[in-house]
Tab-separated table of C-alpha atoms in Angstrom:
chain	number	residue	atom	x	y	z
A	1	MET	CA	-8.260	60.268	180.714
A	2	ASN	CA	-9.513	62.115	183.927
A	3	ARG	CA	-9.629	60.479	187.262
A	4	GLY	CA	-13.407	59.802	187.304
A	5	ARG	CA	-13.147	57.955	183.914
A	6	TRP	CA	-10.149	56.065	185.241
A	7	VAL	CA	-12.079	54.726	188.241
A	8	VAL	CA	-15.002	53.637	185.989
A	9	ALA	CA	-12.641	51.842	183.618
A	10	LEU	CA	-10.904	50.188	186.435
A	11	ALA	CA	-14.153	49.118	187.875
A	12	LEU	CA	-15.197	47.374	184.495
A	13	SER	CA	-12.787	44.523	185.530
A	14	LEU	CA	-15.264	43.670	188.262
A	15	ALA	CA	-18.344	43.788	186.271
A	16	ALA	CA	-20.258	40.873	185.020
A	17	CYS	CA	-22.877	40.757	182.198
A	18	ALA	CA	-26.472	41.554	182.601
A	19	GLY	CA	-29.037	39.229	181.596
A	20	ARG	CA	-29.794	35.480	182.002
A	21	ILE	CA	-26.627	33.411	183.010
A	22	ALA	CA	-26.165	30.795	180.265
A	23	PRO	CA	-24.773	27.240	180.595
A	24	PRO	CA	-21.279	26.249	179.479
A	25	ALA	CA	-20.645	24.591	176.269
A	26	ALA	CA	-21.638	20.991	176.283
A	27	GLY	CA	-20.930	18.040	174.201
A	28	SER	CA	-23.223	17.216	171.349
A	29	GLY	CA	-26.292	15.165	172.301
A	30	PRO	CA	-29.352	13.424	170.926
A	31	VAL	CA	-31.753	14.991	168.652
A	32	ARG	CA	-34.951	15.744	170.448
A	33	ALA	CA	-37.712	13.281	169.672
A	34	GLY	CA	-40.293	14.818	167.513
A	35	ALA	CA	-38.352	17.887	166.595
A	36	PRO	CA	-38.849	19.073	163.076
A	37	LYS	CA	-35.792	17.963	160.953
A	38	ASN	CA	-34.288	20.399	158.542
A	39	THR	CA	-32.497	18.214	155.851
A	40	ALA	CA	-31.401	21.174	153.568
A	41	PRO	CA	-27.726	21.324	152.739
A	42	PRO	CA	-25.828	23.443	155.377
A	43	ILE	CA	-24.882	26.924	154.435
A	44	ALA	CA	-21.216	27.291	154.285
A	45	PRO	CA	-19.477	30.019	156.362
A	46	ALA	CA	-18.121	32.837	154.278
A	47	THR	CA	-14.403	33.437	153.796
A	48	ALA	CA	-13.003	35.489	156.703
A	49	VAL	CA	-13.455	39.166	156.258
A	50	ALA	CA	-10.211	41.022	155.960
A	51	GLY	CA	-9.313	42.927	159.119
A	52	ALA	CA	-11.963	41.072	161.220
A	53	ALA	CA	-9.509	39.066	163.365
A	54	ALA	CA	-7.018	41.573	164.797
A	55	PRO	CA	-7.451	43.469	166.853
A	56	ALA	CA	-10.370	41.608	168.410
A	57	PRO	CA	-13.484	43.418	167.307
A	58	THR	CA	-16.051	44.616	169.862
A	59	THR	CA	-19.180	45.103	167.660
A	60	ALA	CA	-20.692	43.696	164.722
A	61	VAL	CA	-19.895	46.636	162.588
A	62	ALA	CA	-16.367	46.614	163.643
A	63	THR	CA	-16.100	42.825	162.876
A	64	GLY	CA	-17.179	43.359	159.144
A	65	LEU	CA	-20.303	42.246	157.303
A	66	ARG	CA	-21.287	40.069	154.402
A	67	ALA	CA	-24.455	40.013	152.481
A	68	GLY	CA	-26.092	36.694	152.554
A	69	PRO	CA	-28.415	34.881	150.417
A	70	PRO	CA	-32.024	36.005	149.852
A	71	VAL	CA	-34.366	35.271	152.732
A	72	ALA	CA	-36.663	33.377	150.408
A	73	SER	CA	-33.978	30.939	149.571
A	74	LEU	CA	-33.704	29.830	153.173
A	75	PRO	CA	-35.119	26.413	154.104
A	76	VAL	CA	-37.676	28.019	156.472
A	77	THR	CA	-41.085	26.304	156.859
A	78	GLU	CA	-44.319	28.310	156.984
A	79	GLU	CA	-44.754	27.113	160.583
A	80	GLN	CA	-41.316	28.357	161.571
A	81	ALA	CA	-41.864	31.671	159.851
A	82	GLU	CA	-45.185	32.070	161.619
A	83	ALA	CA	-43.635	31.358	165.119
A	84	ALA	CA	-40.831	33.829	164.396
A	85	ARG	CA	-43.315	36.449	163.212
A	86	VAL	CA	-45.282	36.228	166.598
A	87	ALA	CA	-42.167	36.478	168.625
A	88	PHE	CA	-40.764	39.312	166.443
A	89	ILE	CA	-44.015	41.256	167.099
A	90	ALA	CA	-43.505	40.904	170.817
A	91	THR	CA	-40.154	42.315	170.604
A	92	CYS	CA	-40.833	45.325	168.285
A	93	PRO	CA	-41.512	47.779	171.169
A	94	ALA	CA	-37.804	47.157	172.236
A	95	LEU	CA	-36.437	47.366	168.805
A	96	LEU	CA	-38.130	50.749	168.518
A	97	ARG	CA	-36.753	52.065	171.699
A	98	ARG	CA	-33.517	50.452	172.739
A	99	ALA	CA	-30.051	51.540	171.468
A	100	ASP	CA	-28.544	48.865	169.164
A	101	LEU	CA	-25.257	48.225	170.712
A	102	SER	CA	-24.070	46.285	167.576
A	103	GLY	CA	-23.990	49.363	165.478
A	104	LEU	CA	-26.048	47.697	162.803
A	105	THR	CA	-29.526	49.304	163.104
A	106	ARG	CA	-31.220	52.411	164.101
A	107	ASN	CA	-34.711	52.357	165.951
A	108	GLU	CA	-36.515	53.777	162.774
A	109	ASP	CA	-34.898	50.959	160.617
A	110	TRP	CA	-37.429	48.528	162.262
A	111	ARG	CA	-40.587	50.483	161.857
A	112	ALA	CA	-41.668	49.325	158.543
A	113	ALA	CA	-41.069	45.599	159.466
A	114	CYS	CA	-42.884	46.093	162.712
A	115	ASP	CA	-45.773	47.855	161.310
A	116	ALA	CA	-46.256	45.117	158.582
A	117	ALA	CA	-45.706	42.175	160.962
A	118	SER	CA	-49.183	42.488	162.594
A	119	ALA	CA	-51.068	42.484	159.291
A	120	VAL	CA	-49.802	39.358	157.679
A	121	PRO	CA	-52.561	37.021	156.472
A	122	THR	CA	-52.617	33.343	157.476
A	123	GLY	CA	-50.142	31.387	155.485
A	124	LYS	CA	-47.976	34.382	154.419
A	125	ALA	CA	-45.408	34.702	157.214
A	126	ARG	CA	-42.570	33.271	155.025
A	127	ALA	CA	-43.440	35.692	152.248
A	128	PHE	CA	-43.490	38.521	154.787
A	129	LEU	CA	-39.920	37.687	156.086
A	130	GLY	CA	-38.593	37.666	152.450
A	131	ARG	CA	-40.266	41.016	151.702
A	132	VAL	CA	-38.973	43.016	154.744
A	133	PHE	CA	-35.638	41.438	155.709
A	134	GLU	CA	-32.260	40.709	154.097
A	135	THR	CA	-29.541	38.409	155.371
A	136	VAL	CA	-26.294	39.356	156.720
A	137	GLN	CA	-23.239	37.387	157.972
A	138	ILE	CA	-21.097	38.826	160.753
A	139	GLY	CA	-17.429	38.264	159.969
A	140	ASP	CA	-17.248	34.728	158.530
A	141	GLY	CA	-20.527	33.718	159.994
A	142	ARG	CA	-19.119	30.687	161.764
A	143	ALA	CA	-21.846	29.966	164.494
A	144	PHE	CA	-21.624	27.997	167.705
A	145	ALA	CA	-24.900	27.286	169.626
A	146	THR	CA	-25.596	25.611	172.945
A	147	GLY	CA	-29.060	25.280	174.642
A	148	TYR	CA	-30.995	26.229	177.656
A	149	TYR	CA	-34.379	25.254	179.088
A	150	GLU	CA	-36.761	25.882	182.020
A	151	PRO	CA	-35.934	23.198	184.653
A	152	GLU	CA	-38.250	21.840	187.288
A	153	ILE	CA	-36.915	21.109	190.569
A	154	ALA	CA	-38.215	20.167	194.129
A	155	GLY	CA	-38.766	23.284	196.277
A	156	SER	CA	-40.805	24.592	199.240
A	157	ARG	CA	-42.053	28.092	199.993
A	158	ALA	CA	-41.209	27.416	203.655
A	159	GLN	CA	-38.042	25.811	205.149
A	160	ALA	CA	-38.767	22.295	206.002
A	161	PRO	CA	-37.085	18.946	206.533
A	162	GLY	CA	-35.427	18.186	203.176
A	163	TYR	CA	-35.596	21.700	201.972
A	164	ALA	CA	-32.522	23.548	203.210
A	165	VAL	CA	-30.968	25.395	200.235
A	166	PRO	CA	-32.198	29.086	200.140
A	167	ILE	CA	-33.356	30.602	196.916
A	168	TYR	CA	-32.702	34.327	197.422
A	169	ALA	CA	-34.547	37.528	196.137
A	170	ARG	CA	-32.479	40.472	195.031
A	171	PRO	CA	-30.640	41.802	198.141
A	172	SER	CA	-31.492	45.252	199.431
A	173	ASP	CA	-28.004	46.390	199.342
A	174	LEU	CA	-27.122	45.377	195.828
A	175	VAL	CA	-26.178	48.246	193.607
A	176	ASP	CA	-26.467	47.830	189.904
A	177	LEU	CA	-24.971	50.654	187.899
A	178	ASP	CA	-25.573	51.366	184.221
A	179	LEU	CA	-22.128	52.770	183.271
A	180	GLY	CA	-23.537	54.140	179.984
A	181	GLU	CA	-25.122	56.981	182.192
A	182	PHE	CA	-21.564	57.959	183.026
A	183	ALA	CA	-19.864	57.904	179.653
A	184	SER	CA	-21.445	57.177	176.167
A	185	ASP	CA	-18.719	54.580	175.188
A	186	LEU	CA	-19.753	52.458	178.129
A	187	LYS	CA	-23.271	51.811	177.002
A	188	GLY	CA	-24.421	48.399	177.697
A	189	ARG	CA	-21.835	47.822	180.503
A	190	ARG	CA	-23.017	47.294	184.029
A	191	LEU	CA	-21.303	47.318	187.403
A	192	ARG	CA	-22.691	45.524	190.431
A	193	GLY	CA	-21.537	45.774	194.041
A	194	ARG	CA	-22.564	47.324	197.338
A	195	ILE	CA	-21.548	50.365	199.270
A	196	GLU	CA	-19.177	50.090	202.354
A	197	GLY	CA	-17.868	53.205	204.031
A	198	GLY	CA	-18.997	55.376	201.104
A	199	THR	CA	-17.254	53.268	198.547
A	200	LEU	CA	-18.582	50.755	196.011
A	201	VAL	CA	-17.004	47.343	196.567
A	202	PRO	CA	-17.520	43.900	194.852
A	203	TYR	CA	-20.522	42.028	196.155
A	204	PRO	CA	-20.010	38.686	197.923
A	205	ASP	CA	-19.240	35.822	195.789
A	206	ARG	CA	-20.968	32.461	195.605
A	207	ALA	CA	-18.877	30.941	198.504
A	208	ALA	CA	-19.521	33.998	200.783
A	209	ILE	CA	-23.199	33.950	200.060
A	210	GLU	CA	-23.623	30.220	200.674
A	211	ASP	CA	-21.810	30.817	203.962
A	212	GLY	CA	-24.431	33.442	205.045
A	213	ALA	CA	-22.795	36.729	203.976
A	214	ILE	CA	-26.248	38.166	202.870
A	215	ALA	CA	-28.422	36.725	205.593
A	216	GLY	CA	-30.786	39.536	206.616
A	217	ARG	CA	-30.149	41.557	203.397
A	218	ALA	CA	-32.059	39.231	200.963
A	219	ARG	CA	-35.411	37.673	201.364
A	220	VAL	CA	-35.603	34.038	200.944
A	221	LEU	CA	-38.174	33.341	198.114
A	222	ALA	CA	-38.163	29.640	198.694
A	223	TRP	CA	-36.188	26.557	199.703
A	224	ALA	CA	-34.599	24.072	197.339
A	225	ALA	CA	-34.016	20.362	198.049
A	226	ASP	CA	-30.887	19.897	196.205
A	227	PRO	CA	-27.925	22.241	195.981
A	228	VAL	CA	-26.970	20.851	192.519
A	229	GLU	CA	-30.413	21.406	191.074
A	230	ILE	CA	-30.484	25.060	192.271
A	231	PHE	CA	-26.949	25.545	190.938
A	232	PHE	CA	-28.117	24.527	187.502
A	233	LEU	CA	-31.306	26.516	187.749
A	234	GLN	CA	-29.183	29.538	188.449
A	235	ILE	CA	-27.381	28.758	185.119
A	236	GLN	CA	-30.682	28.430	183.187
A	237	GLY	CA	-31.951	31.692	184.829
A	238	SER	CA	-35.512	30.605	185.399
A	239	GLY	CA	-37.397	27.616	186.285
A	240	ARG	CA	-40.325	25.917	188.165
A	241	LEU	CA	-40.344	24.788	191.756
A	242	ARG	CA	-42.423	21.714	192.336
A	243	LEU	CA	-43.888	22.292	195.769
A	244	PRO	CA	-44.750	19.541	198.362
A	245	ASP	CA	-48.585	19.920	197.722
A	246	GLY	CA	-47.948	19.325	193.888
A	247	SER	CA	-48.357	23.025	192.882
A	248	ILE	CA	-45.819	24.926	190.725
A	249	MET	CA	-44.039	28.110	191.703
A	250	ARG	CA	-42.239	29.796	188.862
A	251	ILE	CA	-39.071	31.848	189.414
A	252	GLY	CA	-36.983	34.019	187.067
A	253	TYR	CA	-33.705	36.018	186.984
A	254	ASP	CA	-33.991	39.292	188.941
A	255	ASN	CA	-30.223	40.167	189.032
A	256	GLN	CA	-26.687	38.691	189.744
A	257	ASN	CA	-23.953	39.504	192.089
A	258	GLY	CA	-21.652	40.906	189.455
A	259	ARG	CA	-18.914	38.269	189.757
A	260	GLU	CA	-17.603	36.405	186.812
A	261	TYR	CA	-19.429	33.459	185.380
A	262	VAL	CA	-17.218	30.399	185.092
A	263	GLY	CA	-18.415	27.313	183.266
A	264	ILE	CA	-17.575	24.250	185.558
A	265	GLY	CA	-17.869	21.939	182.600
A	266	SER	CA	-14.819	23.435	181.050
A	267	LEU	CA	-13.009	23.184	184.363
A	268	MET	CA	-13.817	19.439	184.653
A	269	ARG	CA	-12.645	18.731	181.063
A	270	ARG	CA	-9.423	20.456	181.621
A	271	ARG	CA	-8.988	18.506	184.757
A	272	GLY	CA	-9.859	15.199	183.280
A	273	LEU	CA	-12.914	14.645	185.645
A	274	LEU	CA	-15.283	13.760	182.846
A	275	ALA	CA	-14.820	10.534	180.823
A	276	ALA	CA	-15.582	10.397	177.068
A	277	GLY	CA	-19.245	10.914	176.636
A	278	GLN	CA	-19.830	12.660	179.947
A	279	ALA	CA	-19.430	16.287	178.760
A	280	SER	CA	-23.067	17.108	178.884
A	281	MET	CA	-25.128	18.686	181.586
A	282	GLN	CA	-26.518	15.361	182.492
A	283	GLY	CA	-22.801	14.020	182.920
A	284	ILE	CA	-21.728	16.896	184.958
A	285	VAL	CA	-24.813	16.532	187.257
A	286	ALA	CA	-23.927	12.809	187.730
A	287	TRP	CA	-20.314	13.605	188.706
A	288	LEU	CA	-21.265	16.279	191.161
A	289	ARG	CA	-23.737	13.938	192.842
A	290	ALA	CA	-21.257	11.163	193.088
A	291	HIS	CA	-18.545	13.461	194.563
A	292	PRO	CA	-20.470	15.808	196.926
A	293	GLU	CA	-17.525	17.456	198.603
A	294	GLU	CA	-15.375	17.934	195.637
A	295	GLY	CA	-18.594	19.046	193.692
A	296	ARG	CA	-19.334	21.536	196.169
A	297	ALA	CA	-15.934	23.122	195.965
A	298	LEU	CA	-16.102	22.948	192.190
A	299	MET	CA	-19.419	24.764	192.003
A	300	ARG	CA	-18.077	27.505	194.164
A	301	GLU	CA	-15.498	28.143	191.486
A	302	ASN	CA	-18.204	29.759	189.580
A	303	ARG	CA	-18.376	32.890	191.734
A	304	SER	CA	-21.500	34.260	189.939
A	305	PHE	CA	-24.617	34.095	191.932
A	306	VAL	CA	-28.168	34.664	190.590
A	307	PHE	CA	-31.115	36.251	192.563
A	308	PHE	CA	-34.817	35.488	191.600
A	309	ARG	CA	-38.233	36.717	191.602
A	310	GLU	CA	-41.502	34.969	191.527
A	311	LEU	CA	-43.152	34.850	187.973
A	312	ALA	CA	-46.817	34.695	187.312
A	313	ASP	CA	-46.246	33.044	183.851
A	314	ALA	CA	-43.616	32.143	181.292
A	315	PRO	CA	-39.868	32.921	181.903
A	316	ILE	CA	-38.982	36.457	180.758
A	317	GLY	CA	-36.012	37.276	178.483
A	318	ALA	CA	-33.721	40.262	178.518
A	319	LEU	CA	-36.306	42.100	176.528
A	320	GLY	CA	-38.843	41.942	179.178
A	321	GLN	CA	-41.054	39.493	177.035
A	322	PRO	CA	-41.680	35.710	177.527
A	323	VAL	CA	-39.321	33.348	175.772
A	324	THR	CA	-40.720	30.659	173.693
A	325	GLY	CA	-39.244	27.050	173.322
A	326	ARG	CA	-37.805	26.347	169.901
A	327	VAL	CA	-38.213	29.987	168.926
A	328	SER	CA	-36.227	32.183	171.290
A	329	ALA	CA	-32.408	32.422	171.552
A	330	ALA	CA	-29.782	34.312	173.511
A	331	ALA	CA	-27.169	36.384	171.747
A	332	ASP	CA	-24.542	39.032	172.546
A	333	PRO	CA	-26.239	42.452	172.024
A	334	LYS	CA	-22.895	43.919	170.773
A	335	PHE	CA	-23.181	41.623	167.630
A	336	VAL	CA	-26.860	41.107	167.250
A	337	PRO	CA	-29.728	43.664	167.684
A	338	LEU	CA	-31.791	41.975	170.271
A	339	GLY	CA	-35.093	41.204	168.830
A	340	ALA	CA	-33.680	40.250	165.281
A	341	PRO	CA	-34.407	36.991	163.746
A	342	VAL	CA	-31.445	34.706	162.938
A	343	PHE	CA	-31.277	31.593	160.671
A	344	LEU	CA	-28.900	29.045	162.076
A	345	SER	CA	-27.585	26.353	159.663
A	346	LEU	CA	-26.047	23.823	161.995
A	347	ASP	CA	-24.619	20.308	162.326
A	348	ARG	CA	-27.659	19.517	164.564
A	349	ALA	CA	-30.799	19.090	162.491
A	350	ASP	CA	-33.078	19.928	165.519
A	351	ALA	CA	-31.310	23.301	166.208
A	352	THR	CA	-31.257	24.353	162.484
A	353	GLY	CA	-33.764	26.938	161.570
A	354	LEU	CA	-35.226	30.309	162.392
A	355	TRP	CA	-34.746	31.868	165.911
A	356	VAL	CA	-35.599	35.208	167.353
A	357	THR	CA	-32.932	36.772	169.689
A	358	GLN	CA	-34.866	37.773	172.697
A	359	ASP	CA	-32.350	36.937	175.429
A	360	THR	CA	-28.779	37.455	176.707
A	361	GLY	CA	-26.276	35.305	178.752
A	362	GLY	CA	-23.106	35.740	180.744
A	363	ALA	CA	-21.463	33.041	178.688
A	364	ILE	CA	-23.004	34.187	175.270
A	365	LYS	CA	-20.300	36.487	174.084
A	366	GLY	CA	-18.999	37.370	170.629
A	367	ALA	CA	-20.118	37.301	167.055
A	368	ASN	CA	-22.153	34.235	165.924
A	369	ARG	CA	-22.555	32.889	169.538
A	370	PHE	CA	-26.055	31.693	170.384
A	371	ASP	CA	-27.899	29.931	173.135
A	372	THR	CA	-31.190	28.196	171.940
A	373	PHE	CA	-34.158	27.887	174.292
A	374	TRP	CA	-35.988	24.717	174.388
A	375	GLY	CA	-38.916	25.163	176.784
A	376	ALA	CA	-39.667	23.056	179.790
A	377	GLY	CA	-39.755	19.267	180.667
A	378	GLU	CA	-37.592	16.251	180.352
A	379	SER	CA	-37.341	16.388	176.652
A	380	ALA	CA	-36.144	20.086	176.716
A	381	ALA	CA	-33.544	19.256	179.454
A	382	THR	CA	-32.234	16.449	177.365
A	383	THR	CA	-31.935	18.497	174.174
A	384	ALA	CA	-30.506	21.630	175.768
A	385	GLY	CA	-28.105	19.785	178.074
A	386	GLY	CA	-26.482	18.077	175.089
A	387	MET	CA	-26.721	20.983	172.685
A	388	SER	CA	-23.251	21.916	171.137
A	389	ALA	CA	-23.746	22.784	167.514
A	390	ARG	CA	-21.529	24.380	164.873
A	391	GLY	CA	-22.521	25.929	161.550
A	392	THR	CA	-23.321	29.266	159.938
A	393	ALA	CA	-25.401	32.220	161.273
A	394	LEU	CA	-27.363	34.590	159.106
A	395	LEU	CA	-28.937	37.637	160.805
A	396	LEU	CA	-32.279	38.972	159.390
A	397	LEU	CA	-32.105	42.686	159.281
A	398	PRO	CA	-34.406	45.304	157.640
A	399	VAL	CA	-34.146	45.610	153.995
A	400	GLY	CA	-31.773	48.588	153.210
A	401	THR	CA	-29.420	48.043	156.290
A	402	LEU	CA	-26.529	46.914	154.136
A	403	ALA	CA	-26.921	49.811	151.696
A	404	ARG	CA	-27.148	52.430	154.419
A	405	LEU	CA	-23.896	51.008	156.157
A	406	LYS	CA	-21.814	51.465	152.924
A	407	PRO	CA	-21.248	55.097	153.363
A	408	MET	CA	-19.407	54.411	156.763
A	409	GLY	CA	-16.155	53.595	154.899
A	410	THR	CA	-17.203	50.041	153.907
A	411	ASP	CA	-17.234	48.394	150.538
A	412	GLY	CA	-19.361	45.754	148.844
A	413	GLY	CA	-22.770	44.822	150.073
A	414	SER	CA	-25.249	43.384	147.609
A	415	ASN	CA	-27.426	40.501	148.448
A	416	ASP	CA	-25.192	38.038	146.522
A	417	GLY	CA	-22.496	37.360	149.113
A	418	GLY	CA	-20.530	40.524	148.815
A	419	THR	CA	-18.496	41.791	151.694
A	420	ILE	CA	-18.821	44.964	153.789
A	421	ALA	CA	-15.457	45.344	155.484
A	422	PRO	CA	-15.179	46.872	159.068
A	423	PRO	CA	-14.791	50.733	158.812
A	424	ARG	CA	-11.267	51.956	158.862
């Protein structure tokens, strides 16, 4: 390894993930009122694929694949299929140009599905999905899903009494490097920092920023009334500010300081700060407000800090497209081609169904890890804040994907539950 590559590799230890910063895992919560119920029997995870556990795989192909049941056999309603088709159309441009870090697909693999998606007659979306897609389990398919939403908090465009928490735009001195431009095996990895004395150094962490470290280098977009609310808005990655005159200002993720995301819910559980039944976003918020000094110190243990921009419309996901409540989900692009539909069969009826992976998240890492988006409003906050669901994930990939992957040193691969092992 030459010196240049060694420096880049060492710098990776300071890098954080691109994309929306997702919430920590929370305890299970109530089913959202009015949500469509999926009462079909759950799909059982597959037996673990040989070789998938050690060493820890870094992509979907390295994890090993298993052919799932036919798409037509999935308990998907026509309404769900149509919503997924519309979201899929919006993400097709990205599928046709972005490198798939999972190793599962090539850009041209998606062209037939994308071309066909726009010409589907009314009432035929479910048939369309069954015609152009096949299902695949990554590893054993065991899924874990949390939730996120678009919060609405009190804010002001100008600093005023009661509005003292700055909401920062991207700082002028933040350097965001795509390490894939330096080495092909670093595709998808980013490094953030700032230049001091000709050297790239880590960007200030949450505590330093809150203490004024970027004053004069980052424009203040608006001012929040509650430090706890803006902390959780940063975790969600986008939201609405309810201004003093009653109007709404929408803001969305513009970048992050490069520091590691730490889920304070996990810290609180380990330290015994949360009583039984409190391990939800609502329970965490209640504790933080009841213990303001301890809560401030605890929030600072999450060194990640998010910068925003003003949005004209709906929140934007990692593919540059608006995300849709009960349709969009975040996933790890090393295990899911972003834009691919996924069927989640979970122990939460409201989260069981078809989703389209249009986003990423700092805490959404690994195979079969998803974060479901629930939209805006009190109901969305309740559902997302208590979402902690387990079950099985089935990726929907273009027909022929499994057959094409077989020559890579894999074996198996029919649509009857056969296994494609990781390449040797």
